[in-house]
mmCIF file of C-alpha atoms and ligand atoms in Angstrom:
data_model
loop_
_atom_site.group_PDB
_atom_site.id
_atom_site.type_symbol
_atom_site.label_atom_id
_atom_site.label_comp_id
_atom_site.label_asym_id
_atom_site.label_seq_id
_atom_site.Cartn_x
_atom_site.Cartn_y
_atom_site.Cartn_z
ATOM 1 C CA MET A 22 143.699 96.286 6.718
ATOM 2 C CA GLN A 23 142.198 97.646 9.902
ATOM 3 C CA GLU A 24 143.450 100.872 11.437
ATOM 4 C CA GLN A 25 146.235 100.626 13.916
ATOM 5 C CA VAL A 26 145.600 101.044 17.631
ATOM 6 C CA PRO A 27 148.346 103.499 18.654
ATOM 7 C CA PHE A 28 150.276 103.094 21.769
ATOM 8 C CA PHE A 29 149.636 106.655 22.578
ATOM 9 C CA ALA A 30 147.907 109.568 20.744
ATOM 10 C CA PHE A 31 146.868 113.312 21.716
ATOM 11 C CA ARG A 32 143.028 112.965 21.885
ATOM 12 C CA ASP A 33 141.072 115.959 22.959
ATOM 13 C CA PHE A 34 138.631 113.785 24.974
ATOM 14 C CA VAL A 35 137.258 116.727 27.138
ATOM 15 C CA PRO A 36 134.940 118.839 24.854
ATOM 16 C CA GLY A 37 136.442 122.301 24.189
ATOM 17 C CA VAL A 38 139.974 121.823 25.456
ATOM 18 C CA GLN A 39 141.435 122.010 22.008
ATOM 19 C CA GLN A 40 139.923 125.515 21.556
ATOM 20 C CA GLN A 41 140.921 126.758 24.971
ATOM 21 C CA LEU A 42 144.458 125.609 24.326
ATOM 22 C CA GLU A 43 144.622 127.495 20.975
ATOM 23 C CA GLN A 44 143.012 130.636 22.533
ATOM 24 C CA ALA A 45 145.640 130.682 25.323
ATOM 25 C CA LEU A 46 148.404 130.374 22.722
ATOM 26 C CA VAL A 47 147.095 133.290 20.736
ATOM 27 C CA HIS A 48 146.652 135.250 23.922
ATOM 28 C CA VAL A 49 150.272 134.889 24.895
ATOM 29 C CA ALA A 50 151.393 135.724 21.394
ATOM 30 C CA GLN A 51 149.312 138.936 21.486
ATOM 31 C CA ARG A 52 150.502 139.905 24.986
ATOM 32 C CA GLY A 53 154.258 139.584 23.935
ATOM 33 C CA ASN A 54 155.775 138.774 27.344
ATOM 34 C CA PHE A 55 157.515 135.543 26.558
ATOM 35 C CA ILE A 56 159.917 134.777 29.328
ATOM 36 C CA LEU A 57 158.812 134.201 32.943
ATOM 37 C CA GLY A 58 155.674 136.134 32.511
ATOM 38 C CA GLU A 59 152.131 136.016 33.843
ATOM 39 C CA GLU A 60 151.537 132.440 32.679
ATOM 40 C CA VAL A 61 154.485 130.916 34.301
ATOM 41 C CA GLY A 62 153.782 132.778 37.631
ATOM 42 C CA SER A 63 150.158 131.802 37.549
ATOM 43 C CA PHE A 64 150.854 128.047 36.737
ATOM 44 C CA GLU A 65 153.459 127.831 39.551
ATOM 45 C CA LYS A 66 150.814 129.141 41.887
ATOM 46 C CA GLU A 67 148.038 126.883 40.725
ATOM 47 C CA PHE A 68 150.130 123.698 40.480
ATOM 48 C CA ALA A 69 151.496 124.340 44.111
ATOM 49 C CA SER A 70 148.113 124.889 45.377
ATOM 50 C CA TYR A 71 146.753 121.788 43.467
ATOM 51 C CA LEU A 72 149.453 119.694 45.281
ATOM 52 C CA ALA A 73 149.332 120.990 48.803
ATOM 53 C CA GLU A 74 149.115 124.178 50.785
ATOM 54 C CA GLY A 75 152.396 125.627 51.790
ATOM 55 C CA THR A 76 154.317 124.321 48.765
ATOM 56 C CA THR A 77 156.103 126.283 46.123
ATOM 57 C CA ALA A 78 156.430 125.235 42.506
ATOM 58 C CA ILE A 79 159.284 126.574 40.394
ATOM 59 C CA GLY A 80 158.905 125.969 36.572
ATOM 60 C CA VAL A 81 161.966 124.777 34.776
ATOM 61 C CA GLY A 82 162.875 123.623 31.181
ATOM 62 C CA ASN A 83 162.173 119.943 31.644
ATOM 63 C CA GLY A 84 161.909 117.030 34.226
ATOM 64 C CA PHE A 85 165.714 116.216 34.079
ATOM 65 C CA ASP A 86 166.570 119.763 35.089
ATOM 66 C CA ALA A 87 163.961 119.671 37.883
ATOM 67 C CA LEU A 88 165.916 116.642 39.262
ATOM 68 C CA VAL A 89 169.308 118.073 38.837
ATOM 69 C CA ILE A 90 168.266 121.461 40.367
ATOM 70 C CA SER A 91 166.448 119.699 43.328
ATOM 71 C CA LEU A 92 169.739 117.726 44.066
ATOM 72 C CA LYS A 93 171.843 120.783 43.778
ATOM 73 C CA ALA A 94 169.589 122.740 46.029
ATOM 74 C CA LEU A 95 169.900 120.205 48.688
ATOM 75 C CA GLY A 96 173.811 120.283 48.465
ATOM 76 C CA ILE A 97 174.142 116.886 46.844
ATOM 77 C CA GLY A 98 177.308 116.777 44.938
ATOM 78 C CA ALA A 99 180.727 115.214 44.505
ATOM 79 C CA GLY A 100 181.406 112.564 47.233
ATOM 80 C CA ALA A 101 177.773 111.965 47.773
ATOM 81 C CA GLU A 102 175.811 108.839 47.363
ATOM 82 C CA VAL A 103 172.270 108.799 46.137
ATOM 83 C CA ILE A 104 169.952 105.774 46.319
ATOM 84 C CA VAL A 105 168.087 105.180 43.110
ATOM 85 C CA PRO A 106 165.834 102.268 41.882
ATOM 86 C CA SER A 107 167.519 100.102 39.457
ATOM 87 C CA ASN A 108 164.592 100.010 37.033
ATOM 88 C CA SER A 109 163.821 103.709 36.220
ATOM 89 C CA TYR A 110 164.172 105.641 33.168
ATOM 90 C CA MET A 111 167.683 106.824 32.489
ATOM 91 C CA ALA A 112 166.989 110.488 33.324
ATOM 92 C CA THR A 113 166.940 109.580 37.019
ATOM 93 C CA VAL A 114 170.391 108.268 37.090
ATOM 94 C CA ASN A 115 171.798 110.908 34.722
ATOM 95 C CA ALA A 116 170.566 113.606 37.060
ATOM 96 C CA VAL A 117 172.586 112.234 39.825
ATOM 97 C CA LEU A 118 175.721 111.842 37.733
ATOM 98 C CA GLN A 119 175.157 115.290 36.510
ATOM 99 C CA VAL A 120 175.619 116.733 39.987
ATOM 100 C CA LYS A 121 178.671 114.650 40.236
ATOM 101 C CA ALA A 122 177.152 112.279 42.841
ATOM 102 C CA LYS A 123 177.313 108.529 42.790
ATOM 103 C CA PRO A 124 174.089 106.618 41.991
ATOM 104 C CA VAL A 125 173.743 103.705 44.126
ATOM 105 C CA LEU A 126 171.289 101.365 42.479
ATOM 106 C CA VAL A 127 168.633 99.175 44.583
ATOM 107 C CA GLU A 128 166.338 96.463 43.629
ATOM 108 C CA PRO A 129 162.660 97.429 43.063
ATOM 109 C CA ASP A 130 159.805 95.698 44.885
ATOM 110 C CA LYS A 131 158.831 92.553 43.083
ATOM 111 C CA TYR A 132 155.098 93.481 42.594
ATOM 112 C CA THR A 133 154.878 97.294 42.622
ATOM 113 C CA TYR A 134 158.355 97.716 40.897
ATOM 114 C CA ASN A 135 158.867 100.710 43.198
ATOM 115 C CA LEU A 136 161.771 101.568 45.686
ATOM 116 C CA THR A 137 161.105 100.106 49.116
ATOM 117 C CA ALA A 138 162.658 101.226 52.488
ATOM 118 C CA ALA A 139 163.915 97.742 53.220
ATOM 119 C CA ASN A 140 165.917 97.566 50.059
ATOM 120 C CA ALA A 141 167.044 101.191 50.363
ATOM 121 C CA GLU A 142 168.310 100.590 53.961
ATOM 122 C CA LYS A 143 170.743 97.891 52.836
ATOM 123 C CA ALA A 144 172.419 100.263 50.484
ATOM 124 C CA ILE A 145 172.949 103.150 52.994
ATOM 125 C CA THR A 146 176.641 103.871 53.702
ATOM 126 C CA PRO A 147 178.266 106.932 55.528
ATOM 127 C CA LYS A 148 178.433 108.634 52.287
ATOM 128 C CA THR A 149 174.650 108.245 51.464
ATOM 129 C CA LYS A 150 172.983 111.813 51.339
ATOM 130 C CA ALA A 151 169.723 111.235 49.699
ATOM 131 C CA ILE A 152 167.143 108.887 48.416
ATOM 132 C CA LEU A 153 165.521 109.268 45.171
ATOM 133 C CA PRO A 154 162.256 107.341 44.852
ATOM 134 C CA VAL A 155 160.558 107.228 41.430
ATOM 135 C CA HIS A 156 156.808 106.791 41.431
ATOM 136 C CA LEU A 157 157.142 104.402 38.554
ATOM 137 C CA TYR A 158 154.402 103.957 35.846
ATOM 138 C CA GLY A 159 152.100 106.116 37.972
ATOM 139 C CA GLN A 160 152.067 104.314 41.318
ATOM 140 C CA ALA A 161 152.862 106.296 44.363
ATOM 141 C CA CYS A 162 155.681 104.777 46.385
ATOM 142 C CA GLN A 163 155.129 103.816 50.042
ATOM 143 C CA MET A 164 156.222 107.215 51.202
ATOM 144 C CA ASP A 165 155.782 106.788 55.046
ATOM 145 C CA GLU A 166 158.357 104.145 55.277
ATOM 146 C CA LEU A 167 160.757 106.011 52.976
ATOM 147 C CA MET A 168 160.449 109.237 54.882
ATOM 148 C CA GLN A 169 160.887 107.382 58.267
ATOM 149 C CA LEU A 170 164.111 105.846 56.723
ATOM 150 C CA ALA A 171 165.394 109.282 55.594
ATOM 151 C CA HIS A 172 164.802 110.651 59.004
ATOM 152 C CA LYS A 173 166.545 107.893 60.789
ATOM 153 C CA TYR A 174 169.598 108.391 58.785
ATOM 154 C CA ASN A 175 169.274 112.030 58.197
ATOM 155 C CA LEU A 176 168.969 111.840 54.373
ATOM 156 C CA SER A 177 167.337 114.072 51.896
ATOM 157 C CA VAL A 178 164.408 112.891 49.792
ATOM 158 C CA VAL A 179 163.885 114.018 46.256
ATOM 159 C CA GLU A 180 160.793 112.429 44.639
ATOM 160 C CA ASP A 181 160.818 111.671 40.817
ATOM 161 C CA CYS A 182 157.117 112.529 40.114
ATOM 162 C CA ALA A 183 157.580 112.552 36.231
ATOM 163 C CA GLN A 184 155.100 109.560 35.714
ATOM 164 C CA ALA A 185 152.802 110.139 38.488
ATOM 165 C CA HIS A 186 151.137 113.672 38.561
ATOM 166 C CA GLY A 187 148.014 113.324 40.826
ATOM 167 C CA ALA A 188 148.883 110.069 42.444
ATOM 168 C CA ALA A 189 148.637 109.856 46.200
ATOM 169 C CA PHE A 190 149.951 108.036 49.194
ATOM 170 C CA LYS A 191 147.235 107.903 51.900
ATOM 171 C CA ASP A 192 145.316 110.732 50.317
ATOM 172 C CA GLN A 193 148.419 112.978 50.348
ATOM 173 C CA LEU A 194 149.514 113.748 46.623
ATOM 174 C CA ILE A 195 152.999 112.741 45.721
ATOM 175 C CA GLY A 196 155.548 115.542 45.270
ATOM 176 C CA THR A 197 154.752 116.858 48.779
ATOM 177 C CA PHE A 198 156.473 114.286 50.939
ATOM 178 C CA GLY A 199 160.224 114.777 50.203
ATOM 179 C CA ASP A 200 162.430 117.666 50.606
ATOM 180 C CA ALA A 201 161.941 118.545 46.936
ATOM 181 C CA ALA A 202 160.116 116.868 44.039
ATOM 182 C CA ALA A 203 160.770 116.845 40.383
ATOM 183 C CA PHE A 204 157.860 116.896 37.679
ATOM 184 C CA SER A 205 158.274 116.432 34.068
ATOM 185 C CA PHE A 206 155.606 117.995 31.569
ATOM 186 C CA TYR A 207 156.926 116.095 28.647
ATOM 187 C CA PRO A 208 153.991 115.812 26.236
ATOM 188 C CA THR A 209 152.970 112.328 26.860
ATOM 189 C CA LYS A 210 153.169 112.545 30.636
ATOM 190 C CA ASN A 211 149.934 112.602 32.590
ATOM 191 C CA LEU A 212 150.242 116.315 32.749
ATOM 192 C CA GLY A 213 151.757 117.245 29.451
ATOM 193 C CA ALA A 214 152.809 120.448 27.731
ATOM 194 C CA MET A 215 153.175 120.827 24.008
ATOM 195 C CA GLY A 216 156.872 120.744 24.258
ATOM 196 C CA ASP A 217 159.324 120.456 27.169
ATOM 197 C CA GLY A 218 158.608 121.580 30.603
ATOM 198 C CA GLY A 219 159.224 120.722 34.145
ATOM 199 C CA ALA A 220 158.831 121.928 37.758
ATOM 200 C CA ILE A 221 160.395 121.533 41.225
ATOM 201 C CA VAL A 222 158.073 121.479 44.103
ATOM 202 C CA THR A 223 159.168 122.043 47.703
ATOM 203 C CA SER A 224 157.985 123.330 50.994
ATOM 204 C CA ASN A 225 161.522 124.226 51.992
ATOM 205 C CA ALA A 226 162.057 128.037 51.447
ATOM 206 C CA LEU A 227 165.759 127.586 50.898
ATOM 207 C CA VAL A 228 165.268 125.017 48.167
ATOM 208 C CA ALA A 229 162.663 127.263 46.516
ATOM 209 C CA ASP A 230 164.960 130.351 46.568
ATOM 210 C CA PHE A 231 168.015 128.428 45.139
ATOM 211 C CA ALA A 232 165.774 127.050 42.349
ATOM 212 C CA GLN A 233 164.303 130.312 41.466
ATOM 213 C CA GLN A 234 167.684 131.830 40.994
ATOM 214 C CA TYR A 235 169.564 128.869 39.557
ATOM 215 C CA ARG A 236 167.067 128.311 36.727
ATOM 216 C CA ASN A 237 167.609 131.928 35.598
ATOM 217 C CA TYR A 238 171.415 132.435 35.725
ATOM 218 C CA GLY A 239 171.475 132.834 39.491
ATOM 219 C CA GLN A 240 169.654 136.197 39.294
ATOM 220 C CA LYS A 241 167.220 137.239 42.088
ATOM 221 C CA GLN A 242 167.335 140.753 40.687
ATOM 222 C CA LYS A 243 167.970 141.353 37.023
ATOM 223 C CA TYR A 244 171.666 141.472 36.348
ATOM 224 C CA ILE A 245 172.690 140.613 39.824
ATOM 225 C CA GLY A 246 174.216 137.084 39.916
ATOM 226 C CA GLU A 247 173.775 135.532 43.379
ATOM 227 C CA LEU A 248 175.229 132.213 42.407
ATOM 228 C CA VAL A 249 176.407 130.585 39.206
ATOM 229 C CA GLY A 250 173.167 129.396 37.492
ATOM 230 C CA VAL A 251 172.016 128.108 34.227
ATOM 231 C CA ASN A 252 169.106 128.802 31.835
ATOM 232 C CA SER A 253 166.296 126.375 32.560
ATOM 233 C CA ARG A 254 163.140 128.383 32.536
ATOM 234 C CA LEU A 255 159.606 127.076 31.977
ATOM 235 C CA ASP A 256 158.419 128.529 28.648
ATOM 236 C CA GLU A 257 155.578 131.021 28.854
ATOM 237 C CA LEU A 258 153.582 129.251 26.071
ATOM 238 C CA GLN A 259 153.976 125.912 27.839
ATOM 239 C CA ALA A 260 152.762 127.448 31.134
ATOM 240 C CA ALA A 261 149.629 128.721 29.387
ATOM 241 C CA ILE A 262 149.042 125.100 28.038
ATOM 242 C CA LEU A 263 149.714 123.471 31.533
ATOM 243 C CA ARG A 264 147.258 125.989 33.229
ATOM 244 C CA ILE A 265 144.463 124.571 31.153
ATOM 245 C CA LYS A 266 145.510 120.983 31.229
ATOM 246 C CA LEU A 267 145.837 121.135 35.018
ATOM 247 C CA GLN A 268 142.276 121.833 35.337
ATOM 248 C CA HIS A 269 141.462 118.450 33.578
ATOM 249 C CA LEU A 270 144.221 116.455 35.238
ATOM 250 C CA HIS A 271 141.843 114.749 37.616
ATOM 251 C CA GLN A 272 139.420 113.851 34.808
ATOM 252 C CA TYR A 273 142.404 112.450 32.665
ATOM 253 C CA ASN A 274 143.612 110.445 35.493
ATOM 254 C CA ALA A 275 140.108 109.072 36.321
ATOM 255 C CA GLU A 276 139.804 108.006 32.595
ATOM 256 C CA ARG A 277 143.244 106.316 32.804
ATOM 257 C CA GLN A 278 141.944 104.408 35.956
ATOM 258 C CA ARG A 279 138.758 103.429 34.308
ATOM 259 C CA LEU A 280 140.696 102.058 31.185
ATOM 260 C CA ALA A 281 143.157 100.350 33.532
ATOM 261 C CA ASN A 282 140.308 98.721 35.470
ATOM 262 C CA VAL A 283 138.839 97.284 32.239
ATOM 263 C CA TYR A 284 142.063 95.728 31.224
ATOM 264 C CA LEU A 285 142.558 94.281 34.972
ATOM 265 C CA GLN A 286 139.234 92.607 34.725
ATOM 266 C CA GLU A 287 139.315 91.324 31.234
ATOM 267 C CA LEU A 288 142.968 90.121 31.225
ATOM 268 C CA ASN A 289 142.805 88.577 34.793
ATOM 269 C CA GLY A 290 143.800 84.918 34.502
ATOM 270 C CA VAL A 291 144.807 85.064 30.774
ATOM 271 C CA GLY A 292 147.822 82.985 29.996
ATOM 272 C CA ASP A 293 150.825 83.630 32.287
ATOM 273 C CA LEU A 294 150.169 87.376 32.490
ATOM 274 C CA LEU A 295 151.179 89.326 35.409
ATOM 275 C CA LEU A 296 148.990 92.405 35.792
ATOM 276 C CA PRO A 297 149.971 95.599 37.606
ATOM 277 C CA GLN A 298 149.485 95.469 41.323
ATOM 278 C CA THR A 299 148.799 98.381 43.534
ATOM 279 C CA ALA A 300 150.111 98.444 47.083
ATOM 280 C CA GLU A 301 147.878 99.409 50.039
ATOM 281 C CA SER A 302 147.516 103.110 50.522
ATOM 282 C CA CYS A 303 149.145 103.756 47.167
ATOM 283 C CA SER A 304 147.067 105.253 44.341
ATOM 284 C CA HIS A 305 148.049 104.470 40.582
ATOM 285 C CA VAL A 306 147.431 106.971 37.827
ATOM 286 C CA TYR A 307 148.587 104.637 35.158
ATOM 287 C CA HIS A 308 151.034 106.703 33.103
ATOM 288 C CA ILE A 309 152.019 103.242 31.862
ATOM 289 C CA PHE A 310 149.943 100.014 31.863
ATOM 290 C CA ASN A 311 152.824 97.549 32.178
ATOM 291 C CA ILE A 312 152.106 93.879 32.162
ATOM 292 C CA ARG A 313 154.539 90.868 32.195
ATOM 293 C CA THR A 314 154.786 87.723 30.348
ATOM 294 C CA LYS A 315 157.494 84.979 29.667
ATOM 295 C CA GLN A 316 156.494 85.291 25.993
ATOM 296 C CA ARG A 317 156.932 89.065 25.690
ATOM 297 C CA ASP A 318 158.592 89.252 22.359
ATOM 298 C CA ALA A 319 156.194 86.813 20.815
ATOM 299 C CA LEU A 320 153.174 88.735 22.290
ATOM 300 C CA GLN A 321 154.535 91.976 21.085
ATOM 301 C CA ASN A 322 155.020 90.568 17.581
ATOM 302 C CA TYR A 323 151.527 89.101 17.515
ATOM 303 C CA LEU A 324 149.949 92.293 18.572
ATOM 304 C CA ARG A 325 152.061 94.059 15.979
ATOM 305 C CA GLU A 326 150.556 91.806 13.328
ATOM 306 C CA GLN A 327 147.111 92.815 14.531
ATOM 307 C CA GLY A 328 147.941 96.445 14.231
ATOM 308 C CA ILE A 329 148.238 97.046 17.903
ATOM 309 C CA CYS A 330 151.177 99.193 18.963
ATOM 310 C CA THR A 331 152.978 98.426 22.381
ATOM 311 C CA ALA A 332 156.108 99.645 24.065
ATOM 312 C CA ILE A 333 158.590 98.250 26.407
ATOM 313 C CA HIS A 334 159.399 100.074 29.552
ATOM 314 C CA TYR A 335 162.252 99.485 29.809
ATOM 315 C CA PRO A 336 164.133 96.964 27.614
ATOM 316 C CA VAL A 337 167.608 97.482 29.300
ATOM 317 C CA PRO A 338 167.838 98.063 33.098
ATOM 318 C CA VAL A 339 170.018 100.906 34.071
ATOM 319 C CA HIS A 340 172.816 98.839 35.478
ATOM 320 C CA LEU A 341 173.255 97.142 32.167
ATOM 321 C CA GLN A 342 173.119 100.315 30.028
ATOM 322 C CA PRO A 343 176.272 100.833 27.952
ATOM 323 C CA ALA A 344 176.704 104.419 29.417
ATOM 324 C CA TYR A 345 176.873 103.168 32.951
ATOM 325 C CA ILE A 346 179.403 100.400 32.571
ATOM 326 C CA PHE A 347 181.888 102.470 34.607
ATOM 327 C CA LEU A 348 179.455 102.263 37.708
ATOM 328 C CA GLY A 349 180.694 98.687 37.866
ATOM 329 C CA TYR A 350 177.544 96.789 37.928
ATOM 330 C CA GLY A 351 177.060 93.498 35.826
ATOM 331 C CA ALA A 352 174.499 91.003 34.833
ATOM 332 C CA GLY A 353 172.924 89.204 37.795
ATOM 333 C CA ASP A 354 173.362 92.100 40.187
ATOM 334 C CA PHE A 355 169.604 93.058 40.120
ATOM 335 C CA PRO A 356 167.574 90.042 39.218
ATOM 336 C CA VAL A 357 164.300 91.679 39.817
ATOM 337 C CA ALA A 358 165.046 94.624 37.397
ATOM 338 C CA GLU A 359 166.488 92.134 34.884
ATOM 339 C CA GLU A 360 163.404 90.038 34.929
ATOM 340 C CA LEU A 361 161.299 93.146 34.481
ATOM 341 C CA ALA A 362 163.246 94.198 31.425
ATOM 342 C CA LEU A 363 162.762 90.762 29.893
ATOM 343 C CA THR A 364 159.110 90.288 30.591
ATOM 344 C CA SER A 365 157.504 93.750 30.546
ATOM 345 C CA ILE A 366 155.286 95.062 27.781
ATOM 346 C CA SER A 367 153.021 98.075 27.955
ATOM 347 C CA LEU A 368 149.636 98.104 26.415
ATOM 348 C CA PRO A 369 148.029 101.148 24.822
ATOM 349 C CA LEU A 370 146.352 103.238 27.626
ATOM 350 C CA PHE A 371 145.694 107.055 27.293
ATOM 351 C CA PRO A 372 142.891 109.485 27.709
ATOM 352 C CA GLY A 373 140.736 109.051 24.585
ATOM 353 C CA LEU A 374 141.572 105.458 23.873
ATOM 354 C CA THR A 375 138.170 104.221 22.442
ATOM 355 C CA GLU A 376 136.144 101.174 23.745
ATOM 356 C CA GLN A 377 136.502 99.591 20.276
ATOM 357 C CA GLU A 378 140.160 99.976 20.442
ATOM 358 C CA GLN A 379 140.558 98.562 23.882
ATOM 359 C CA GLU A 380 138.399 95.697 23.013
ATOM 360 C CA ARG A 381 140.680 94.886 20.193
ATOM 361 C CA VAL A 382 143.709 94.872 22.421
ATOM 362 C CA ILE A 383 141.886 92.569 24.813
ATOM 363 C CA LYS A 384 140.697 90.252 22.138
ATOM 364 C CA ALA A 385 144.158 89.953 20.593
ATOM 365 C CA VAL A 386 145.941 89.335 23.899
ATOM 366 C CA ARG A 387 143.504 86.513 24.640
ATOM 367 C CA GLU A 388 143.787 85.073 21.152
ATOM 368 C CA PHE A 389 147.576 84.911 21.524
ATOM 369 C CA TYR A 390 147.340 82.724 24.543
ATOM 370 C CA GLN A 391 144.453 80.647 23.053
ATOM 371 C CA ASP A 392 146.767 79.655 20.145
ATOM 372 C CA LYS A 393 149.446 78.346 22.509
HETATM 373 C C1 PLP B 68 160.099 111.487 31.711
HETATM 374 C C2 PLP B 68 160.906 111.233 32.791
HETATM 375 C C3 PLP B 68 161.933 112.027 33.283
HETATM 376 C C4 PLP B 68 162.511 113.123 32.548
HETATM 377 O O1 PLP B 68 161.661 114.173 32.110
HETATM 378 P P1 PLP B 68 162.023 115.092 30.810
HETATM 379 O O2 PLP B 68 160.981 116.297 31.017
HETATM 380 O O3 PLP B 68 161.904 114.357 29.635
HETATM 381 O O4 PLP B 68 163.440 115.539 31.042
HETATM 382 C C5 PLP B 68 162.555 111.711 34.600
HETATM 383 N N1 PLP B 68 162.265 110.661 35.228
HETATM 384 C C6 PLP B 68 161.245 109.845 34.929
HETATM 385 C C7 PLP B 68 160.914 108.596 35.510
HETATM 386 C C8 PLP B 68 160.626 110.122 33.547
HETATM 387 O O5 PLP B 68 159.673 109.158 33.239
#
């Protein structure tokens, strides 16, 4: 029996990184300053300056909290409607519900799977207060048209950057367009910690101030509660890890893009496969390499038999999730999102996937269609 090709694995493909990570952990352990210490402060500065001059990053507990706190900082709450793509991960919609606002779902673009200004505009009502574009699978949204739309209707924009650290629209990194942006450092994300982590990025001083206090029980000064906050602090050990990984993010993303290009070349024209498409001016950092086929389940089973692990992003669109029945949507409301859920399958793609492993995936996918 051949070894499995994993869907994802933590592989230290840059020489020396594992040692650096271990040293950083020991260093924090020896220093003994575990909450909002030097590492969190330094990571926040380094991440902000990586993204763009004039931005502030605020480390929080996870990507979900980054979304929730961003929305709260912008005054989005009960009575407000927030436009969200109908094909994101559940976290995005949950964050809107968490602040008691109403998520208004919108069909994604047929080819990029991202929110478009044209579709978002159709969903705007007098109650709309914000747009929440998700840079899905690692591809930047068309941010100029979304920002223009937001200005036209005086809406806030919160970017969900959980899958797209380092992606850019027209050479400007995502996370720097909206009023606030939410990043997740969940371990498998393009920039991942060794546990949970997240950050809010903003160039609005009021948003930054709110987030800094809110994540730490509303304190600006110790024991003085300026507002009713929560505990959602980026962990000091995670920040130490992220400082090191951030230095290699560009390299990790370049490796993802190289692997994606091999798939794009080798799977072009195979069977009925629809390969990922990248829109003009948008860069793609391939958090997920999603392909589409009418024979999705059969392909997944065939690959499984060949020892190749795949994943489905996402098997049930947001509007058909049992938890959201109360939103009142039903089957047929979002045909593009529904078709995506039925036809999508994600192939193994991560820094450190070997040439042999990728060849096996390509060969197996081709064989599947030859047998048909
Ligand atoms: C991962 C993810 C999140 C949530 O991040 P956590 O750190 O797991 O809370 C939010 N939105 C999208 C699109 C994600 O992929």
